[in-house]
PDB file of C-alpha atoms in Angstrom:
ATOM      1  CA  MET A   1     203.949 357.164  -0.383  1.00 48.00           C
ATOM      2  CA  LEU A   2     207.626 357.767  -0.134  1.00 51.00           C
ATOM      3  CA  VAL A   3     209.882 354.720  -0.186  1.00 50.00           C
ATOM      4  CA  LYS A   4     213.138 354.901   1.838  1.00 55.00           C
ATOM      5  CA  PRO A   5     216.105 354.104  -0.278  1.00 59.00           C
ATOM      6  CA  ARG A   6     217.965 351.015   0.858  1.00 62.00           C
ATOM      7  CA  PRO A   7     221.420 351.618   2.288  1.00 63.00           C
ATOM      8  CA  SER A   8     224.236 350.910   0.042  1.00 70.00           C
ATOM      9  CA  VAL A   9     226.597 347.908   0.532  1.00 70.00           C
ATOM     10  CA  PHE A  10     229.298 350.303   1.613  1.00 69.00           C
ATOM     11  CA  ALA A  11     227.060 351.988   4.157  1.00 70.00           C
ATOM     12  CA  THR A  12     226.044 348.594   5.523  1.00 70.00           C
ATOM     13  CA  LEU A  13     229.685 347.384   5.834  1.00 72.00           C
ATOM     14  CA  LEU A  14     230.579 350.723   7.452  1.00 77.00           C
ATOM     15  CA  ALA A  15     227.870 350.282  10.033  1.00 75.00           C
ATOM     16  CA  VAL A  16     228.935 346.756  10.841  1.00 74.00           C
ATOM     17  CA  GLY A  17     232.513 347.844  11.078  1.00 78.00           C
ATOM     18  CA  ARG A  18     231.644 350.729  13.497  1.00 83.00           C
ATOM     19  CA  ARG A  19     229.496 348.287  15.528  1.00 80.00           C
ATOM     20  CA  SER A  20     232.401 345.764  15.762  1.00 82.00           C
ATOM     21  CA  PHE A  21     234.781 348.473  16.855  1.00 81.00           C
ATOM     22  CA  ASP A  22     232.391 349.744  19.582  1.00 82.00           C
ATOM     23  CA  ASN A  23     231.795 346.303  20.835  1.00 81.00           C
ATOM     24  CA  PHE A  24     235.539 345.600  21.137  1.00 85.00           C
ATOM     25  CA  ARG A  25     236.136 348.943  22.777  1.00 87.00           C
ATOM     26  CA  GLU A  26     233.354 348.462  25.296  1.00 86.00           C
ATOM     27  CA  THR A  27     234.651 344.976  26.140  1.00 85.00           C
ATOM     28  CA  LEU A  28     238.121 346.339  26.749  1.00 86.00           C
ATOM     29  CA  GLN A  29     236.585 349.009  28.990  1.00 88.00           C
ATOM     30  CA  ILE A  30     234.726 346.417  31.025  1.00 86.00           C
ATOM     31  CA  VAL A  31     237.822 344.331  31.457  1.00 86.00           C
ATOM     32  CA  ARG A  32     239.993 347.238  32.417  1.00 89.00           C
ATOM     33  CA  ARG A  33     237.406 348.603  34.868  1.00 89.00           C
ATOM     34  CA  ARG A  34     236.957 345.167  36.590  1.00 86.00           C
ATOM     35  CA  PHE A  35     240.751 344.650  36.827  1.00 84.00           C
ATOM     36  CA  ALA A  36     241.057 348.156  38.458  1.00 85.00           C
ATOM     37  CA  VAL A  37     238.373 347.628  41.125  1.00 85.00           C
ATOM     38  CA  ARG A  38     238.916 344.007  41.922  1.00 80.00           C
ATOM     39  CA  PRO A  39     242.203 343.140  43.632  1.00 77.00           C
ATOM     40  CA  ALA A  40     244.253 340.237  42.481  1.00 74.00           C
ATOM     41  CA  ARG A  41     243.179 337.789  45.185  1.00 72.00           C
ATOM     42  CA  TYR A  42     243.158 334.438  43.487  1.00 72.00           C
ATOM     43  CA  PRO A  43     242.039 331.251  45.093  1.00 66.00           C
ATOM     44  CA  ASN A  44     244.655 329.481  47.233  1.00 70.00           C
ATOM     45  CA  ILE A  45     245.282 326.648  44.836  1.00 73.00           C
ATOM     46  CA  ALA A  46     248.320 324.552  45.971  1.00 78.00           C
ATOM     47  CA  TRP A  47     250.260 325.033  42.772  1.00 81.00           C
ATOM     48  CA  PRO A  48     253.552 323.660  44.128  1.00 87.00           C
ATOM     49  CA  VAL A  49     251.754 320.366  45.043  1.00 87.00           C
ATOM     50  CA  TRP A  50     250.084 320.206  41.583  1.00 85.00           C
ATOM     51  CA  GLY A  51     253.471 320.850  39.935  1.00 89.00           C
ATOM     52  CA  LEU A  52     255.134 318.159  42.054  1.00 92.00           C
ATOM     53  CA  VAL A  53     252.425 315.619  41.216  1.00 92.00           C
ATOM     54  CA  TRP A  54     252.810 316.501  37.496  1.00 91.00           C
ATOM     55  CA  VAL A  55     256.474 316.072  37.635  1.00 93.00           C
ATOM     56  CA  LEU A  56     256.350 312.733  39.455  1.00 96.00           C
ATOM     57  CA  LEU A  57     253.736 311.314  37.110  1.00 95.00           C
ATOM     58  CA  THR A  58     255.757 312.398  34.102  1.00 95.00           C
ATOM     59  CA  ALA A  59     258.941 310.821  35.555  1.00 95.00           C
ATOM     60  CA  ALA A  60     257.080 307.607  36.326  1.00 96.00           C
ATOM     61  CA  ALA A  61     255.761 307.358  32.901  1.00 94.00           C
ATOM     62  CA  PHE A  62     259.201 307.982  31.549  1.00 94.00           C
ATOM     63  CA  VAL A  63     260.898 305.291  33.747  1.00 93.00           C
ATOM     64  CA  ARG A  64     258.223 302.622  33.547  1.00 93.00           C
ATOM     65  CA  LEU A  65     256.365 303.096  30.224  1.00 93.00           C
ATOM     66  CA  ASP A  66     258.451 304.902  27.601  1.00 92.00           C
ATOM     67  CA  THR A  67     260.838 302.176  26.676  1.00 92.00           C
ATOM     68  CA  PRO A  68     258.062 299.538  26.379  1.00 91.00           C
ATOM     69  CA  ALA A  69     256.107 301.991  24.165  1.00 88.00           C
ATOM     70  CA  GLY A  70     259.075 302.515  21.984  1.00 88.00           C
ATOM     71  CA  VAL A  71     259.668 298.760  21.637  1.00 87.00           C
ATOM     72  CA  LEU A  72     256.023 298.001  20.872  1.00 83.00           C
ATOM     73  CA  HIS A  73     255.614 300.837  18.361  1.00 78.00           C
ATOM     74  CA  GLY A  74     253.662 299.638  15.381  1.00 71.00           C
ATOM     75  CA  GLN A  75     252.341 296.510  17.193  1.00 75.00           C
ATOM     76  CA  TRP A  76     249.408 297.958  19.011  1.00 73.00           C
ATOM     77  CA  SER A  77     246.023 296.371  18.301  1.00 70.00           C
ATOM     78  CA  GLY A  78     243.440 298.939  17.238  1.00 71.00           C
ATOM     79  CA  ALA A  79     246.052 301.491  15.981  1.00 75.00           C
ATOM     80  CA  ARG A  80     243.901 302.337  13.063  1.00 81.00           C
ATOM     81  CA  PHE A  81     240.984 303.256  15.295  1.00 86.00           C
ATOM     82  CA  ALA A  82     243.436 305.369  17.464  1.00 86.00           C
ATOM     83  CA  GLU A  83     244.489 307.206  14.212  1.00 87.00           C
ATOM     84  CA  PHE A  84     240.870 308.129  13.757  1.00 88.00           C
ATOM     85  CA  LEU A  85     240.233 309.216  17.414  1.00 89.00           C
ATOM     86  CA  THR A  86     243.519 311.165  17.701  1.00 90.00           C
ATOM     87  CA  GLN A  87     242.205 313.722  15.177  1.00 91.00           C
ATOM     88  CA  PHE A  88     239.796 314.950  17.736  1.00 90.00           C
ATOM     89  CA  ALA A  89     242.560 315.940  20.102  1.00 91.00           C
ATOM     90  CA  LEU A  90     243.651 318.549  17.442  1.00 92.00           C
ATOM     91  CA  GLY A  91     243.399 322.109  18.836  1.00 92.00           C
ATOM     92  CA  GLY A  92     241.486 323.283  15.731  1.00 93.00           C
ATOM     93  CA  TRP A  93     238.390 321.452  16.785  1.00 93.00           C
ATOM     94  CA  TYR A  94     238.156 323.832  19.691  1.00 95.00           C
ATOM     95  CA  LEU A  95     239.982 326.986  18.642  1.00 96.00           C
ATOM     96  CA  ILE A  96     238.219 327.515  15.343  1.00 96.00           C
ATOM     97  CA  PRO A  97     234.607 327.327  16.626  1.00 96.00           C
ATOM     98  CA  SER A  98     235.464 329.523  19.570  1.00 96.00           C
ATOM     99  CA  ALA A  99     237.161 332.173  17.269  1.00 95.00           C
ATOM    100  CA  LEU A 100     234.195 332.136  14.885  1.00 95.00           C
ATOM    101  CA  TRP A 101     231.797 332.582  17.739  1.00 94.00           C
ATOM    102  CA  LEU A 102     233.815 335.541  19.117  1.00 93.00           C
ATOM    103  CA  VAL A 103     233.744 337.112  15.636  1.00 92.00           C
ATOM    104  CA  VAL A 104     229.984 336.698  15.318  1.00 91.00           C
ATOM    105  CA  ALA A 105     229.531 338.060  18.928  1.00 90.00           C
ATOM    106  CA  ASN A 106     231.732 341.016  17.997  1.00 89.00           C
ATOM    107  CA  LEU A 107     229.531 341.767  15.075  1.00 87.00           C
ATOM    108  CA  THR A 108     226.234 341.389  16.928  1.00 86.00           C
ATOM    109  CA  ASP A 109     224.069 344.335  17.929  1.00 84.00           C
ATOM    110  CA  TRP A 110     223.803 343.472  21.582  1.00 84.00           C
ATOM    111  CA  ARG A 111     221.412 346.356  22.287  1.00 83.00           C
ATOM    112  CA  SER A 112     218.760 344.815  20.075  1.00 85.00           C
ATOM    113  CA  LEU A 113     218.616 341.456  21.986  1.00 84.00           C
ATOM    114  CA  SER A 114     216.117 340.714  24.542  1.00 87.00           C
ATOM    115  CA  ARG A 115     217.409 340.070  28.122  1.00 87.00           C
ATOM    116  CA  ARG A 116     216.882 336.397  27.675  1.00 87.00           C
ATOM    117  CA  SER A 117     218.848 336.234  24.481  1.00 88.00           C
ATOM    118  CA  LEU A 118     221.539 338.648  25.702  1.00 89.00           C
ATOM    119  CA  MET A 119     222.301 336.376  28.641  1.00 90.00           C
ATOM    120  CA  LEU A 120     222.485 333.370  26.473  1.00 91.00           C
ATOM    121  CA  VAL A 121     224.803 335.075  23.932  1.00 91.00           C
ATOM    122  CA  TYR A 122     226.894 336.445  26.750  1.00 92.00           C
ATOM    123  CA  ASN A 123     227.426 333.163  28.429  1.00 93.00           C
ATOM    124  CA  TRP A 124     228.360 331.400  25.085  1.00 94.00           C
ATOM    125  CA  THR A 125     230.805 334.256  24.382  1.00 94.00           C
ATOM    126  CA  CYS A 126     232.467 333.877  27.714  1.00 94.00           C
ATOM    127  CA  LEU A 127     232.848 330.097  27.259  1.00 96.00           C
ATOM    128  CA  ALA A 128     234.297 330.645  23.823  1.00 96.00           C
ATOM    129  CA  PHE A 129     236.845 333.129  25.207  1.00 95.00           C
ATOM    130  CA  LEU A 130     237.743 330.698  28.035  1.00 96.00           C
ATOM    131  CA  VAL A 131     238.285 327.834  25.576  1.00 97.00           C
ATOM    132  CA  LEU A 132     240.217 330.008  23.132  1.00 96.00           C
ATOM    133  CA  SER A 133     242.429 331.243  26.086  1.00 96.00           C
ATOM    134  CA  ALA A 134     243.065 327.883  27.714  1.00 96.00           C
ATOM    135  CA  VAL A 135     243.727 325.947  24.446  1.00 97.00           C
ATOM    136  CA  GLY A 136     245.373 328.775  22.562  1.00 96.00           C
ATOM    137  CA  LEU A 137     247.901 329.943  25.220  1.00 96.00           C
ATOM    138  CA  SER A 138     248.812 326.392  26.303  1.00 96.00           C
ATOM    139  CA  GLY A 139     249.240 325.476  22.702  1.00 95.00           C
ATOM    140  CA  LEU A 140     251.589 328.389  22.018  1.00 96.00           C
ATOM    141  CA  LEU A 141     253.724 327.449  25.024  1.00 96.00           C
ATOM    142  CA  VAL A 142     253.854 323.726  24.299  1.00 96.00           C
ATOM    143  CA  ASN A 143     255.013 324.503  20.682  1.00 94.00           C
ATOM    144  CA  VAL A 144     257.898 326.555  21.962  1.00 95.00           C
ATOM    145  CA  LEU A 145     258.775 323.845  24.519  1.00 95.00           C
ATOM    146  CA  LYS A 146     258.705 320.885  22.254  1.00 94.00           C
ATOM    147  CA  TYR A 147     261.042 322.582  19.708  1.00 93.00           C
ATOM    148  CA  ALA A 148     263.301 323.863  22.379  1.00 95.00           C
ATOM    149  CA  ILE A 149     263.579 320.505  24.017  1.00 94.00           C
ATOM    150  CA  GLY A 150     263.909 318.519  20.809  1.00 92.00           C
ATOM    151  CA  ARG A 151     262.949 314.990  22.008  1.00 93.00           C
ATOM    152  CA  ALA A 152     262.772 312.275  19.334  1.00 92.00           C
ATOM    153  CA  ARG A 153     259.427 310.617  18.765  1.00 91.00           C
ATOM    154  CA  PRO A 154     258.890 306.937  19.247  1.00 90.00           C
ATOM    155  CA  LEU A 155     258.621 306.486  15.537  1.00 87.00           C
ATOM    156  CA  TYR A 156     262.409 306.727  15.594  1.00 87.00           C
ATOM    157  CA  PHE A 157     263.004 304.652  18.742  1.00 87.00           C
ATOM    158  CA  GLN A 158     265.349 302.235  16.898  1.00 87.00           C
ATOM    159  CA  ASP A 159     267.483 304.975  15.573  1.00 85.00           C
ATOM    160  CA  PHE A 160     267.626 307.381  18.527  1.00 85.00           C
ATOM    161  CA  GLY A 161     266.509 305.485  21.534  1.00 83.00           C
ATOM    162  CA  VAL A 162     264.057 306.641  24.300  1.00 88.00           C
ATOM    163  CA  LEU A 163     265.836 309.864  25.254  1.00 86.00           C
ATOM    164  CA  ALA A 164     267.381 311.585  22.344  1.00 86.00           C
ATOM    165  CA  LEU A 165     267.367 315.334  22.539  1.00 89.00           C
ATOM    166  CA  HIS A 166     268.111 317.709  19.709  1.00 91.00           C
ATOM    167  CA  PRO A 167     267.238 321.266  21.000  1.00 92.00           C
ATOM    168  CA  PHE A 168     266.137 323.799  18.418  1.00 92.00           C
ATOM    169  CA  ALA A 169     266.472 321.343  15.583  1.00 87.00           C
ATOM    170  CA  PHE A 170     263.084 322.559  14.324  1.00 88.00           C
ATOM    171  CA  ASP A 171     262.370 319.161  12.870  1.00 88.00           C
ATOM    172  CA  ALA A 172     259.107 317.366  13.344  1.00 87.00           C
ATOM    173  CA  ARG A 173     261.042 314.200  14.263  1.00 88.00           C
ATOM    174  CA  PHE A 174     262.370 315.982  17.340  1.00 91.00           C
ATOM    175  CA  ALA A 175     259.194 317.537  18.664  1.00 90.00           C
ATOM    176  CA  GLY A 176     257.899 314.877  20.952  1.00 90.00           C
ATOM    177  CA  PHE A 177     257.908 316.471  24.482  1.00 93.00           C
ATOM    178  CA  PRO A 178     255.440 317.624  25.413  1.00 94.00           C
ATOM    179  CA  SER A 179     252.552 316.432  23.308  1.00 95.00           C
ATOM    180  CA  GLY A 180     250.556 319.153  21.723  1.00 94.00           C
ATOM    181  CA  HIS A 181     247.423 317.012  21.371  1.00 95.00           C
ATOM    182  CA  ALA A 182     247.614 315.877  25.008  1.00 96.00           C
ATOM    183  CA  THR A 183     248.056 319.607  26.026  1.00 97.00           C
ATOM    184  CA  THR A 184     244.748 320.464  24.158  1.00 96.00           C
ATOM    185  CA  MET A 185     243.026 317.605  25.988  1.00 97.00           C
ATOM    186  CA  GLY A 186     244.407 318.785  29.304  1.00 97.00           C
ATOM    187  CA  ALA A 187     243.029 322.218  28.669  1.00 97.00           C
ATOM    188  CA  ILE A 188     239.638 320.827  27.709  1.00 97.00           C
ATOM    189  CA  PHE A 189     239.723 318.680  30.951  1.00 97.00           C
ATOM    190  CA  GLY A 190     240.482 321.805  32.997  1.00 96.00           C
ATOM    191  CA  VAL A 191     237.605 323.760  31.429  1.00 96.00           C
ATOM    192  CA  LEU A 192     235.190 320.773  32.105  1.00 96.00           C
ATOM    193  CA  LEU A 193     236.613 320.480  35.573  1.00 95.00           C
ATOM    194  CA  LEU A 194     235.712 324.113  36.350  1.00 94.00           C
ATOM    195  CA  LEU A 195     232.338 323.910  34.717  1.00 94.00           C
ATOM    196  CA  PHE A 196     231.253 320.475  36.083  1.00 93.00           C
ATOM    197  CA  PRO A 197     233.350 319.754  39.044  1.00 90.00           C
ATOM    198  CA  ARG A 198     231.058 316.961  40.226  1.00 90.00           C
ATOM    199  CA  ARG A 199     231.587 315.097  36.969  1.00 90.00           C
ATOM    200  CA  TRP A 200     235.366 315.503  36.841  1.00 92.00           C
ATOM    201  CA  TYR A 201     236.018 311.708  36.555  1.00 93.00           C
ATOM    202  CA  ILE A 202     233.928 311.442  33.463  1.00 95.00           C
ATOM    203  CA  ALA A 203     235.801 314.355  31.790  1.00 95.00           C
ATOM    204  CA  LEU A 204     239.155 312.865  32.949  1.00 96.00           C
ATOM    205  CA  VAL A 205     238.417 309.494  31.401  1.00 96.00           C
ATOM    206  CA  ILE A 206     237.352 310.929  28.068  1.00 95.00           C
ATOM    207  CA  THR A 207     240.102 313.550  27.655  1.00 96.00           C
ATOM    208  CA  ALA A 208     242.855 311.248  28.926  1.00 95.00           C
ATOM    209  CA  TYR A 209     241.703 308.508  26.504  1.00 94.00           C
ATOM    210  CA  PHE A 210     241.936 310.894  23.558  1.00 95.00           C
ATOM    211  CA  ALA A 211     245.321 312.103  24.781  1.00 95.00           C
ATOM    212  CA  SER A 212     246.656 308.450  25.043  1.00 92.00           C
ATOM    213  CA  THR A 213     245.917 307.795  21.395  1.00 92.00           C
ATOM    214  CA  ARG A 214     249.088 309.715  20.653  1.00 92.00           C
ATOM    215  CA  VAL A 215     250.929 306.770  22.234  1.00 92.00           C
ATOM    216  CA  PHE A 216     249.185 304.171  20.091  1.00 90.00           C
ATOM    217  CA  VAL A 217     249.795 305.950  16.819  1.00 89.00           C
ATOM    218  CA  GLY A 218     253.543 306.199  17.692  1.00 87.00           C
ATOM    219  CA  ALA A 219     253.547 309.982  17.714  1.00 88.00           C
ATOM    220  CA  HIS A 220     254.569 310.397  21.490  1.00 92.00           C
ATOM    221  CA  TYR A 221     255.862 308.544  24.374  1.00 94.00           C
ATOM    222  CA  PRO A 222     253.600 308.191  27.563  1.00 95.00           C
ATOM    223  CA  SER A 223     255.640 310.759  29.375  1.00 95.00           C
ATOM    224  CA  ASP A 224     255.060 313.125  26.552  1.00 96.00           C
ATOM    225  CA  THR A 225     251.321 312.845  26.874  1.00 96.00           C
ATOM    226  CA  VAL A 226     251.393 313.153  30.674  1.00 96.00           C
ATOM    227  CA  ALA A 227     253.482 316.274  30.592  1.00 96.00           C
ATOM    228  CA  GLY A 228     251.212 317.830  27.902  1.00 96.00           C
ATOM    229  CA  PHE A 229     248.042 316.962  29.701  1.00 96.00           C
ATOM    230  CA  GLY A 230     249.208 318.485  32.932  1.00 95.00           C
ATOM    231  CA  LEU A 231     250.412 321.640  31.194  1.00 95.00           C
ATOM    232  CA  GLY A 232     247.078 322.209  29.406  1.00 96.00           C
ATOM    233  CA  CYS A 233     245.082 321.595  32.620  1.00 95.00           C
ATOM    234  CA  ALA A 234     247.193 324.086  34.551  1.00 93.00           C
ATOM    235  CA  PHE A 235     246.601 326.724  31.942  1.00 94.00           C
ATOM    236  CA  ALA A 236     242.804 326.111  32.026  1.00 95.00           C
ATOM    237  CA  LEU A 237     242.728 326.493  35.853  1.00 92.00           C
ATOM    238  CA  ALA A 238     244.881 329.648  35.640  1.00 91.00           C
ATOM    239  CA  CYS A 239     242.398 331.076  33.074  1.00 93.00           C
ATOM    240  CA  GLY A 240     239.576 330.151  35.209  1.00 92.00           C
ATOM    241  CA  GLN A 241     241.034 332.093  38.091  1.00 90.00           C
ATOM    242  CA  VAL A 242     241.381 335.218  35.880  1.00 91.00           C
ATOM    243  CA  PHE A 243     237.875 334.740  34.658  1.00 92.00           C
ATOM    244  CA  ALA A 244     236.547 334.640  38.230  1.00 90.00           C
ATOM    245  CA  ARG A 245     238.339 337.827  39.161  1.00 88.00           C
ATOM    246  CA  LEU A 246     236.557 339.432  36.128  1.00 89.00           C
ATOM    247  CA  GLY A 247     233.251 337.878  37.059  1.00 88.00           C
ATOM    248  CA  PHE A 248     233.044 336.015  33.754  1.00 91.00           C
ATOM    249  CA  ILE A 249     231.414 332.572  34.152  1.00 93.00           C
ATOM    250  CA  PHE A 250     232.883 332.019  37.623  1.00 92.00           C
ATOM    251  CA  ARG A 251     232.890 333.694  41.086  1.00 86.00           C
ATOM    252  CA  PRO A 252     236.052 333.588  43.200  1.00 80.00           C
ATOM    253  CA  THR A 253     236.311 331.618  46.377  1.00 79.00           C
ATOM    254  CA  PRO A 254     238.576 332.065  49.281  1.00 74.00           C
ATOM    255  CA  SER A 255     240.243 328.810  48.651  1.00 69.00           C
ATOM    256  CA  GLY A 256     240.084 326.108  45.952  1.00 72.00           C
ATOM    257  CA  LEU A 257     238.916 326.402  42.403  1.00 79.00           C
ATOM    258  CA  PRO A 258     236.574 329.095  41.093  1.00 87.00           C
ATOM    259  CA  VAL A 259     232.822 328.336  41.301  1.00 90.00           C
ATOM    260  CA  ARG A 260     230.494 328.512  38.320  1.00 92.00           C
ATOM    261  CA  LYS A 261     227.973 331.351  38.748  1.00 91.00           C
ATOM    262  CA  ALA A 262     224.317 330.493  38.917  1.00 88.00           C
ATOM    263  CA  SER A 263     223.567 332.841  36.048  1.00 88.00           C
ATOM    264  CA  PHE A 264     225.802 330.814  33.693  1.00 90.00           C
ATOM    265  CA  ARG A 265     223.513 328.710  31.427  1.00 88.00           C
ATOM    266  CA  LEU A 266     224.197 327.614  27.872  1.00 86.00           C
ATOM    267  CA  ILE A 267     220.563 326.713  27.309  1.00 83.00           C
ATOM    268  CA  ALA A 268     217.762 329.204  27.831  1.00 70.00           C
ATOM    269  CA  PRO A 269     215.491 328.162  30.711  1.00 65.00           C
ATOM    270  CA  GLU A 270     211.892 327.311  29.834  1.00 63.00           C
ATOM    271  CA  ARG A 271     209.394 330.112  30.418  1.00 59.00           C
TER     272      ARG A 271
END
């Protein structure tokens, strides 16, 4: 009986690379085709109203809370616990798993999957792409803004006061507004809002609490966190609209937020 020789390591890597390229090319073709045949009719979200509320909340936090936060810096009870919790507002907790999943999905032989497994992998891939887009894009913008604005952090309240601006100083001391951690939490809230609109208040409490830890550790003023949270949420909602146009996760609606599709499940249904 003849034994087929095992493929060499080089041949295996070549096959995986070819499959990865084919998957990426097919994905781009799907996106281009759907953009071409689906007009840009996004839900009629009242963005000016959202923006006005965001600005007013940020201004209110600045007027009423920023100075007390600067004065009380270092005197918060439970600051050590806040230092532990604030780590979970880092973007890496959400960007790295999402990116790794997309890499795995890109290397997967989708044609070998059963329909049940295919839908499950497809849904997780769409979610990873949504999180990566919302958190990643908002994170890029907030880093540009915070160094362009150059607001001093409350750690240096005694030296610089509540509103000291050093634009383009490229110094971590002057990178307070908006908060990057709060922006990440705002983006996660926006994703959860789109996926679970009936449980929005639970998502808001949890994500806002993690964002607020930036105040207790002395890294940001309250207005920094409010501004960042609103920025991240807006990016997530905008990404959700684009995904709805493409038919990924959501379906578009004439007005209001995109609605999650019935086929979107992250756990395989029991047979």
